[in-house]
PDB file of C-alpha atoms in Angstrom:
ATOM      1  CA  MET A 597     101.253 155.987  72.375  1.00 48.00           C
ATOM      2  CA  LEU A 598      99.536 153.877  69.713  1.00 54.00           C
ATOM      3  CA  ARG A 599      95.936 153.043  70.179  1.00 53.00           C
ATOM      4  CA  ARG A 600      93.588 151.119  67.961  1.00 56.00           C
ATOM      5  CA  THR A 601      92.477 153.280  65.053  1.00 61.00           C
ATOM      6  CA  PHE A 602      90.399 153.052  61.929  1.00 58.00           C
ATOM      7  CA  PRO A 603      91.584 153.371  58.390  1.00 59.00           C
ATOM      8  CA  GLU A 604      90.725 156.500  56.552  1.00 54.00           C
ATOM      9  CA  SER A 605      88.786 156.422  53.300  1.00 53.00           C
ATOM     10  CA  VAL A 606      91.739 157.021  50.935  1.00 53.00           C
ATOM     11  CA  PRO A 607      92.128 153.973  48.592  1.00 75.00           C
ATOM     12  CA  LEU A 608      90.978 151.453  51.101  1.00 79.00           C
ATOM     13  CA  MET A 609      90.964 148.672  48.635  1.00 82.00           C
ATOM     14  CA  ASP A 610      94.652 149.320  47.727  1.00 87.00           C
ATOM     15  CA  LYS A 611      95.514 149.177  51.397  1.00 90.00           C
ATOM     16  CA  GLU A 612      93.554 145.896  51.800  1.00 92.00           C
ATOM     17  CA  HIS A 613      95.347 144.320  48.847  1.00 92.00           C
ATOM     18  CA  LEU A 614      98.783 145.381  50.160  1.00 93.00           C
ATOM     19  CA  ALA A 615      98.021 144.101  53.666  1.00 95.00           C
ATOM     20  CA  ALA A 616      96.501 140.808  52.281  1.00 96.00           C
ATOM     21  CA  THR A 617      99.682 140.136  50.323  1.00 96.00           C
ATOM     22  CA  MET A 618     101.792 140.399  53.518  1.00 96.00           C
ATOM     23  CA  ILE A 619      99.315 138.276  55.448  1.00 97.00           C
ATOM     24  CA  GLU A 620      99.523 135.667  52.699  1.00 96.00           C
ATOM     25  CA  GLN A 621     103.297 135.609  52.978  1.00 95.00           C
ATOM     26  CA  GLU A 622     102.948 135.098  56.773  1.00 95.00           C
ATOM     27  CA  VAL A 623     100.616 132.203  56.005  1.00 95.00           C
ATOM     28  CA  ALA A 624     103.239 130.672  53.692  1.00 94.00           C
ATOM     29  CA  SER A 625     105.823 130.800  56.474  1.00 93.00           C
ATOM     30  CA  PHE A 626     103.431 128.997  58.716  1.00 90.00           C
ATOM     31  CA  GLY A 627     104.127 125.716  56.990  1.00 86.00           C
ATOM     32  CA  SER A 628     102.170 122.593  57.651  1.00 83.00           C
ATOM     33  CA  GLN A 629     101.310 123.297  61.313  1.00 89.00           C
ATOM     34  CA  GLY A 630      98.049 122.408  62.749  1.00 89.00           C
ATOM     35  CA  MET A 631      95.871 124.974  64.441  1.00 92.00           C
ATOM     36  CA  LEU A 632      94.989 125.158  68.139  1.00 94.00           C
ATOM     37  CA  MET A 633      91.292 125.420  68.918  1.00 92.00           C
ATOM     38  CA  SER A 634      92.042 128.554  71.020  1.00 94.00           C
ATOM     39  CA  GLU A 635      92.977 130.314  67.749  1.00 96.00           C
ATOM     40  CA  SER A 636      89.210 130.298  66.951  1.00 96.00           C
ATOM     41  CA  CYS A 637      88.042 132.736  64.287  1.00 96.00           C
ATOM     42  CA  PHE A 638      91.366 134.646  64.172  1.00 97.00           C
ATOM     43  CA  GLY A 639      93.253 131.641  63.191  1.00 94.00           C
ATOM     44  CA  GLU A 640      90.974 130.854  60.265  1.00 95.00           C
ATOM     45  CA  LEU A 641      90.851 134.256  58.601  1.00 96.00           C
ATOM     46  CA  PRO A 642      94.383 134.340  57.170  1.00 96.00           C
ATOM     47  CA  TRP A 643      93.849 131.132  55.184  1.00 95.00           C
ATOM     48  CA  ASN A 644      90.997 132.610  53.038  1.00 95.00           C
ATOM     49  CA  ALA A 645      91.948 134.997  50.270  1.00 95.00           C
ATOM     50  CA  HIS A 646      88.689 136.975  50.642  1.00 95.00           C
ATOM     51  CA  ALA A 647      88.909 137.176  54.432  1.00 96.00           C
ATOM     52  CA  ARG A 648      92.564 138.277  54.228  1.00 96.00           C
ATOM     53  CA  ARG A 649      91.405 141.327  52.258  1.00 95.00           C
ATOM     54  CA  VAL A 650      88.108 142.280  53.854  1.00 94.00           C
ATOM     55  CA  ALA A 651      89.415 141.600  57.485  1.00 96.00           C
ATOM     56  CA  ALA A 652      92.893 142.953  56.822  1.00 96.00           C
ATOM     57  CA  GLY A 653      92.586 145.656  59.443  1.00 95.00           C
ATOM     58  CA  HIS A 654      91.429 143.225  62.120  1.00 96.00           C
ATOM     59  CA  ILE A 655      94.118 140.727  61.261  1.00 97.00           C
ATOM     60  CA  LEU A 656      96.813 143.518  61.431  1.00 96.00           C
ATOM     61  CA  ARG A 657      95.512 144.530  64.809  1.00 94.00           C
ATOM     62  CA  GLY A 658      95.800 141.017  66.041  1.00 96.00           C
ATOM     63  CA  LEU A 659      99.280 140.611  64.579  1.00 96.00           C
ATOM     64  CA  LEU A 660     100.477 143.845  66.242  1.00 92.00           C
ATOM     65  CA  ILE A 661      99.111 142.766  69.640  1.00 92.00           C
ATOM     66  CA  ARG A 662     100.670 139.319  69.314  1.00 94.00           C
ATOM     67  CA  GLY A 663     103.873 140.703  68.001  1.00 93.00           C
ATOM     68  CA  ARG A 664     104.410 143.144  70.836  1.00 89.00           C
ATOM     69  CA  LEU A 665     103.485 140.475  73.439  1.00 92.00           C
ATOM     70  CA  GLN A 666     106.163 138.233  71.898  1.00 94.00           C
ATOM     71  CA  ALA A 667     108.563 141.160  71.869  1.00 92.00           C
ATOM     72  CA  ALA A 668     108.060 141.606  75.576  1.00 92.00           C
ATOM     73  CA  ALA A 669     108.806 137.856  76.154  1.00 95.00           C
ATOM     74  CA  PHE A 670     111.784 137.885  73.892  1.00 96.00           C
ATOM     75  CA  ASP A 671     113.330 141.039  75.374  1.00 94.00           C
ATOM     76  CA  VAL A 672     112.877 139.657  78.862  1.00 96.00           C
ATOM     77  CA  PHE A 673     114.610 136.450  78.040  1.00 97.00           C
ATOM     78  CA  MET A 674     117.523 138.150  76.313  1.00 97.00           C
ATOM     79  CA  GLN A 675     118.008 140.341  79.372  1.00 96.00           C
ATOM     80  CA  LEU A 676     118.054 137.241  81.630  1.00 98.00           C
ATOM     81  CA  CYS A 677     120.695 135.737  79.423  1.00 98.00           C
ATOM     82  CA  ARG A 678     122.713 138.949  79.349  1.00 96.00           C
ATOM     83  CA  GLN A 679     122.565 139.022  83.131  1.00 96.00           C
ATOM     84  CA  GLY A 680     123.838 135.322  83.163  1.00 97.00           C
ATOM     85  CA  VAL A 681     120.766 133.789  85.021  1.00 98.00           C
ATOM     86  CA  CYS A 682     119.646 131.998  81.888  1.00 98.00           C
ATOM     87  CA  SER A 683     121.386 130.795  78.760  1.00 98.00           C
ATOM     88  CA  LEU A 684     120.798 130.998  75.043  1.00 98.00           C
ATOM     89  CA  SER A 685     121.357 127.227  74.969  1.00 98.00           C
ATOM     90  CA  SER A 686     117.611 127.035  75.921  1.00 98.00           C
ATOM     91  CA  LEU A 687     116.854 127.979  72.278  1.00 98.00           C
ATOM     92  CA  GLU A 688     118.615 125.039  70.728  1.00 97.00           C
ATOM     93  CA  HIS A 689     115.748 122.537  71.043  1.00 97.00           C
ATOM     94  CA  PRO A 690     112.286 122.734  69.541  1.00 96.00           C
ATOM     95  CA  VAL A 691     109.358 123.256  71.967  1.00 97.00           C
ATOM     96  CA  ASP A 692     106.487 120.953  72.583  1.00 96.00           C
ATOM     97  CA  TRP A 693     103.779 123.581  72.779  1.00 95.00           C
ATOM     98  CA  VAL A 694     100.922 121.214  73.771  1.00 92.00           C
ATOM     99  CA  HIS A 695     102.325 118.553  76.012  1.00 92.00           C
ATOM    100  CA  THR A 696     104.120 120.758  78.584  1.00 95.00           C
ATOM    101  CA  SER A 697     105.640 119.592  81.836  1.00 96.00           C
ATOM    102  CA  LYS A 698     103.388 118.858  84.788  1.00 95.00           C
ATOM    103  CA  GLY A 699     106.415 119.127  87.149  1.00 96.00           C
ATOM    104  CA  ASP A 700     106.396 121.502  90.138  1.00 97.00           C
ATOM    105  CA  CYS A 701     109.230 123.658  88.877  1.00 98.00           C
ATOM    106  CA  PHE A 702     107.627 124.453  85.586  1.00 98.00           C
ATOM    107  CA  LYS A 703     104.350 125.081  87.182  1.00 96.00           C
ATOM    108  CA  TRP A 704     105.973 127.480  89.648  1.00 97.00           C
ATOM    109  CA  ILE A 705     107.638 129.372  86.790  1.00 98.00           C
ATOM    110  CA  ARG A 706     104.274 129.822  85.088  1.00 96.00           C
ATOM    111  CA  ARG A 707     102.707 131.009  88.347  1.00 95.00           C
ATOM    112  CA  MET A 708     105.645 133.377  88.778  1.00 96.00           C
ATOM    113  CA  LEU A 709     105.028 134.868  85.337  1.00 96.00           C
ATOM    114  CA  CYS A 710     101.324 135.147  85.932  1.00 94.00           C
ATOM    115  CA  VAL A 711     102.083 137.565  88.752  1.00 94.00           C
ATOM    116  CA  PHE A 712     102.615 140.157  85.999  1.00 91.00           C
ATOM    117  CA  GLY A 713      99.453 141.700  84.703  1.00 84.00           C
ATOM    118  CA  GLY A 714     100.248 141.469  80.949  1.00 82.00           C
ATOM    119  CA  VAL A 715     100.384 137.686  81.233  1.00 83.00           C
ATOM    120  CA  ARG A 716      96.894 137.497  82.723  1.00 77.00           C
ATOM    121  CA  SER A 717      95.214 139.368  79.928  1.00 79.00           C
ATOM    122  CA  ASP A 718      91.487 139.240  79.352  1.00 87.00           C
ATOM    123  CA  TRP A 719      91.852 138.498  75.685  1.00 90.00           C
ATOM    124  CA  HIS A 720      88.303 139.231  74.656  1.00 92.00           C
ATOM    125  CA  ALA A 721      88.353 142.628  76.470  1.00 90.00           C
ATOM    126  CA  LEU A 722      91.641 143.468  74.928  1.00 89.00           C
ATOM    127  CA  GLN A 723      90.508 142.642  71.384  1.00 92.00           C
ATOM    128  CA  ARG A 724      87.246 144.427  71.869  1.00 92.00           C
ATOM    129  CA  SER A 725      89.056 147.522  72.952  1.00 89.00           C
ATOM    130  CA  TRP A 726      91.164 147.389  69.767  1.00 91.00           C
ATOM    131  CA  GLY A 727      88.028 147.199  67.673  1.00 92.00           C
ATOM    132  CA  ILE A 728      88.383 143.578  66.711  1.00 95.00           C
ATOM    133  CA  PRO A 729      84.874 142.063  66.419  1.00 96.00           C
ATOM    134  CA  SER A 730      83.974 138.748  68.018  1.00 96.00           C
ATOM    135  CA  THR A 731      83.918 137.156  64.517  1.00 96.00           C
ATOM    136  CA  CYS A 732      87.637 137.829  64.125  1.00 97.00           C
ATOM    137  CA  ARG A 733      88.991 137.068  67.592  1.00 97.00           C
ATOM    138  CA  TRP A 734      91.020 134.339  69.166  1.00 97.00           C
ATOM    139  CA  HIS A 735      89.963 132.728  72.504  1.00 95.00           C
ATOM    140  CA  ASP A 736      93.271 132.433  74.374  1.00 94.00           C
ATOM    141  CA  TYR A 737      96.872 133.124  73.603  1.00 94.00           C
ATOM    142  CA  LEU A 738      99.472 131.405  75.775  1.00 94.00           C
ATOM    143  CA  THR A 739     102.303 131.248  73.331  1.00 96.00           C
ATOM    144  CA  PRO A 740     104.598 133.955  74.885  1.00 95.00           C
ATOM    145  CA  LEU A 741     103.949 132.597  78.319  1.00 96.00           C
ATOM    146  CA  ILE A 742     104.743 128.985  77.421  1.00 97.00           C
ATOM    147  CA  TRP A 743     107.847 130.006  75.449  1.00 98.00           C
ATOM    148  CA  LEU A 744     109.304 132.250  78.202  1.00 98.00           C
ATOM    149  CA  ALA A 745     108.568 129.761  80.942  1.00 98.00           C
ATOM    150  CA  THR A 746     110.219 126.965  78.889  1.00 99.00           C
ATOM    151  CA  MET A 747     113.311 128.941  78.158  1.00 99.00           C
ATOM    152  CA  ILE A 748     113.680 129.925  81.780  1.00 99.00           C
ATOM    153  CA  GLY A 749     113.050 126.360  82.953  1.00 99.00           C
ATOM    154  CA  ARG A 750     115.711 125.004  80.606  1.00 99.00           C
ATOM    155  CA  SER A 751     118.678 127.101  81.805  1.00 98.00           C
ATOM    156  CA  PHE A 752     117.907 129.123  85.070  1.00 98.00           C
ATOM    157  CA  THR A 753     120.551 129.434  87.734  1.00 98.00           C
ATOM    158  CA  SER A 754     118.305 131.109  90.413  1.00 97.00           C
ATOM    159  CA  LEU A 755     114.590 131.534  90.108  1.00 97.00           C
ATOM    160  CA  ASP A 756     114.650 134.288  92.745  1.00 95.00           C
ATOM    161  CA  VAL A 757     117.086 136.308  90.743  1.00 97.00           C
ATOM    162  CA  VAL A 758     114.996 135.576  87.515  1.00 97.00           C
ATOM    163  CA  PHE A 759     111.932 137.033  89.203  1.00 96.00           C
ATOM    164  CA  ASP A 760     113.759 140.090  90.400  1.00 95.00           C
ATOM    165  CA  ILE A 761     115.272 140.821  86.944  1.00 96.00           C
ATOM    166  CA  ILE A 762     111.865 140.372  85.348  1.00 95.00           C
ATOM    167  CA  ARG A 763     110.308 142.729  87.850  1.00 93.00           C
ATOM    168  CA  LEU A 764     113.020 145.402  87.338  1.00 91.00           C
ATOM    169  CA  LYS A 765     112.802 144.945  83.542  1.00 87.00           C
ATOM    170  CA  ASP A 766     109.131 145.998  83.838  1.00 85.00           C
ATOM    171  CA  GLN A 767     107.911 144.774  80.453  1.00 87.00           C
ATOM    172  CA  LEU A 768     105.268 142.287  81.442  1.00 89.00           C
ATOM    173  CA  GLY A 769     102.823 144.618  83.140  1.00 83.00           C
ATOM    174  CA  ARG A 770     102.100 145.491  86.738  1.00 84.00           C
ATOM    175  CA  VAL A 771     102.680 143.056  89.592  1.00 88.00           C
ATOM    176  CA  ASP A 772      99.316 141.836  91.147  1.00 88.00           C
ATOM    177  CA  SER A 773      99.675 142.076  94.882  1.00 90.00           C
ATOM    178  CA  ASP A 774      97.351 139.169  95.585  1.00 92.00           C
ATOM    179  CA  GLN A 775      99.133 136.911  93.071  1.00 91.00           C
ATOM    180  CA  LEU A 776     102.472 138.047  94.580  1.00 92.00           C
ATOM    181  CA  LYS A 777     101.444 137.141  98.130  1.00 93.00           C
ATOM    182  CA  ALA A 778     100.297 133.676  96.907  1.00 92.00           C
ATOM    183  CA  LEU A 779     103.621 133.148  95.147  1.00 92.00           C
ATOM    184  CA  LEU A 780     105.615 134.187  98.265  1.00 90.00           C
ATOM    185  CA  LEU A 781     103.692 131.612 100.290  1.00 92.00           C
ATOM    186  CA  ASN A 782     104.960 129.015  97.796  1.00 92.00           C
ATOM    187  CA  GLN A 783     108.691 129.588  97.514  1.00 92.00           C
ATOM    188  CA  PRO A 784     110.710 127.677  94.776  1.00 94.00           C
ATOM    189  CA  ASP A 785     112.347 124.521  96.069  1.00 95.00           C
ATOM    190  CA  PRO A 786     116.110 125.070  96.395  1.00 94.00           C
ATOM    191  CA  ASP A 787     116.709 121.666  94.997  1.00 96.00           C
ATOM    192  CA  TRP A 788     115.034 122.468  91.689  1.00 97.00           C
ATOM    193  CA  LYS A 789     117.502 122.462  88.800  1.00 98.00           C
ATOM    194  CA  SER A 790     117.083 123.652  85.200  1.00 98.00           C
ATOM    195  CA  ASP A 791     116.506 121.009  82.533  1.00 98.00           C
ATOM    196  CA  ILE A 792     117.741 121.615  79.051  1.00 98.00           C
ATOM    197  CA  ASN A 793     115.331 119.066  77.744  1.00 98.00           C
ATOM    198  CA  LEU A 794     112.209 120.670  79.329  1.00 98.00           C
ATOM    199  CA  ASN A 795     109.196 120.603  77.019  1.00 98.00           C
ATOM    200  CA  ARG A 796     111.451 119.346  74.181  1.00 97.00           C
ATOM    201  CA  SER A 797     109.659 117.843  71.200  1.00 93.00           C
ATOM    202  CA  LYS A 798     111.344 115.175  69.035  1.00 86.00           C
ATOM    203  CA  GLU A 799     110.914 117.430  66.048  1.00 85.00           C
ATOM    204  CA  TRP A 800     109.800 120.914  65.246  1.00 84.00           C
ATOM    205  CA  TYR A 801     106.104 121.213  64.601  1.00 86.00           C
ATOM    206  CA  GLY A 802     105.433 124.848  65.502  1.00 91.00           C
ATOM    207  CA  SER A 803     103.374 126.633  68.096  1.00 95.00           C
ATOM    208  CA  MET A 804     100.114 126.075  66.040  1.00 95.00           C
ATOM    209  CA  THR A 805      99.335 129.704  66.640  1.00 97.00           C
ATOM    210  CA  PHE A 806      99.385 132.196  63.712  1.00 96.00           C
ATOM    211  CA  ALA A 807     102.387 134.401  63.475  1.00 95.00           C
ATOM    212  CA  CYS A 808     104.747 133.027  66.124  1.00 96.00           C
ATOM    213  CA  TRP A 809     108.251 134.414  65.697  1.00 97.00           C
ATOM    214  CA  LEU A 810     109.777 133.477  69.024  1.00 98.00           C
ATOM    215  CA  PRO A 811     112.953 131.482  68.313  1.00 97.00           C
ATOM    216  CA  GLU A 812     113.209 127.685  68.944  1.00 97.00           C
ATOM    217  CA  ALA A 813     115.329 124.885  67.444  1.00 96.00           C
ATOM    218  CA  VAL A 814     118.025 127.556  66.685  1.00 97.00           C
ATOM    219  CA  ASP A 815     121.106 126.564  64.896  1.00 96.00           C
ATOM    220  CA  PRO A 816     123.831 125.796  67.500  1.00 96.00           C
ATOM    221  CA  SER A 817     126.297 127.951  65.444  1.00 97.00           C
ATOM    222  CA  ILE A 818     124.322 131.004  66.262  1.00 97.00           C
ATOM    223  CA  ILE A 819     123.868 130.475  70.028  1.00 95.00           C
ATOM    224  CA  GLN A 820     127.531 129.376  70.468  1.00 94.00           C
ATOM    225  CA  GLN A 821     128.799 132.900  69.331  1.00 95.00           C
ATOM    226  CA  GLU A 822     129.706 135.642  71.787  1.00 95.00           C
ATOM    227  CA  PHE A 823     126.484 136.780  73.393  1.00 95.00           C
ATOM    228  CA  ASP A 824     126.272 140.129  71.661  1.00 95.00           C
ATOM    229  CA  ASP A 825     126.833 138.559  68.208  1.00 96.00           C
ATOM    230  CA  ALA A 826     124.198 135.966  68.932  1.00 96.00           C
ATOM    231  CA  ALA A 827     121.767 138.524  70.310  1.00 96.00           C
ATOM    232  CA  ILE A 828     122.120 140.637  67.121  1.00 96.00           C
ATOM    233  CA  ALA A 829     121.468 137.620  64.978  1.00 96.00           C
ATOM    234  CA  LEU A 830     118.428 136.521  66.935  1.00 97.00           C
ATOM    235  CA  GLY A 831     117.072 140.042  67.250  1.00 95.00           C
ATOM    236  CA  LYS A 832     117.476 140.623  63.560  1.00 95.00           C
ATOM    237  CA  GLU A 833     115.426 137.553  62.742  1.00 94.00           C
ATOM    238  CA  PHE A 834     112.699 138.320  65.308  1.00 96.00           C
ATOM    239  CA  TYR A 835     112.286 142.070  64.750  1.00 94.00           C
ATOM    240  CA  SER A 836     112.286 141.820  60.959  1.00 94.00           C
ATOM    241  CA  ARG A 837     109.019 139.937  61.260  1.00 95.00           C
ATOM    242  CA  LEU A 838     107.611 142.395  63.866  1.00 92.00           C
ATOM    243  CA  GLU A 839     108.775 145.492  61.948  1.00 91.00           C
ATOM    244  CA  ARG A 840     107.101 144.276  58.762  1.00 94.00           C
ATOM    245  CA  VAL A 841     103.740 143.988  60.652  1.00 93.00           C
ATOM    246  CA  GLU A 842     104.323 147.422  62.173  1.00 90.00           C
ATOM    247  CA  MET A 843     105.029 148.876  58.785  1.00 91.00           C
ATOM    248  CA  HIS A 844     101.850 147.475  57.269  1.00 93.00           C
ATOM    249  CA  TYR A 845      99.762 148.529  60.328  1.00 91.00           C
ATOM    250  CA  ALA A 846     101.090 152.032  60.049  1.00 89.00           C
ATOM    251  CA  LYS A 847     100.331 152.244  56.307  1.00 89.00           C
ATOM    252  CA  PHE A 848      96.913 150.754  56.673  1.00 92.00           C
ATOM    253  CA  PHE A 849      95.835 153.012  59.470  1.00 89.00           C
ATOM    254  CA  ASP A 850      97.661 156.112  58.127  1.00 86.00           C
ATOM    255  CA  ILE A 851     100.056 156.530  61.034  1.00 84.00           C
ATOM    256  CA  SER A 852     103.139 158.531  60.096  1.00 79.00           C
ATOM    257  CA  LYS A 853     106.564 156.894  60.487  1.00 74.00           C
ATOM    258  CA  ASP A 854     107.674 159.645  62.910  1.00 75.00           C
ATOM    259  CA  VAL A 855     104.721 158.858  65.176  1.00 71.00           C
ATOM    260  CA  PHE A 856     105.408 155.144  65.034  1.00 68.00           C
ATOM    261  CA  ASP A 857     109.088 155.551  65.560  1.00 70.00           C
ATOM    262  CA  ALA A 858     108.450 157.839  68.518  1.00 65.00           C
ATOM    263  CA  ASP A 859     106.174 155.188  70.005  1.00 59.00           C
ATOM    264  CA  VAL A 860     108.934 152.540  69.759  1.00 58.00           C
ATOM    265  CA  GLN A 861     111.573 154.923  71.129  1.00 54.00           C
ATOM    266  CA  ARG A 862     109.459 155.584  74.249  1.00 53.00           C
ATOM    267  CA  GLY A 863     109.552 151.935  75.010  1.00 50.00           C
ATOM    268  CA  GLU A 864     105.860 151.468  74.216  1.00 49.00           C
ATOM    269  CA  ARG A 865     106.572 148.461  72.001  1.00 56.00           C
ATOM    270  CA  ASP A 866     106.149 146.486  75.268  1.00 50.00           C
ATOM    271  CA  ILE A 867     102.786 145.902  76.857  1.00 49.00           C
ATOM    272  CA  ARG A 868     102.692 147.899  80.070  1.00 44.00           C
ATOM    273  CA  ASP A 869     100.352 150.630  78.989  1.00 45.00           C
ATOM    274  CA  TRP A 870      97.837 149.001  76.653  1.00 44.00           C
ATOM    275  CA  VAL A 871      97.214 145.428  77.742  1.00 42.00           C
ATOM    276  CA  ARG A 872      94.040 145.282  79.748  1.00 37.00           C
ATOM    277  CA  GLU A 873      94.584 143.221  82.790  1.00 34.00           C
ATOM    278  CA  SER A 874      92.020 140.783  84.189  1.00 36.00           C
TER     279      SER A 874
END
């Protein structure tokens, strides 16, 4: 299983230059989005040419952590859609990442997701364990949680079944028994209905977090295909971004492709084994 590692001494400057070029391309795809305060130091590094190079390793670590957390959320939602308890139609509208719903249904969905350990990450402890110094860290990272909760809230058919599938899917970390007991004391209201306009912004303005690849405002022609065709198209777009980061991470830290591929094949692209839980 992949752990944080340190680059070997062989042409470090060449590695930094190669990684910095990729990071610059990621910055270019960020567009004109603002930046959340929770992005802190990590959000500022990619915008400075010198920092992109000298902090390349730390940025790559952060991108890998974020990418795999997003992958867990993405895979869970696609499984919910495949099982018919959510719909890809959730992806058609842009997300309002800041002004989220205060309604009881959405709050319950968020509490339900927070039963899983990976969603309750101690971000500073996690980044410290990966060797990311305090000068390069973010403060909080709610993007996968908000995205998954929004997509569920827009199209769920049964929140009980949604929870059961997520638990069986086992990609969001261990279930916290105390959190689960609290959730069971507050069952979902049977009158709650999904709302396709939940957390819908009038126009796309992004998550305001660096390197967010989770789909939103998707072209209707994609999601109106047969599920397998739509899933392939969505997965290709998402995983091309993640795989690019993984490739650069492996090159920078001298991890062989065989080791990296074996890590992915064992299912360790998800977060069960390496996200430190609070």
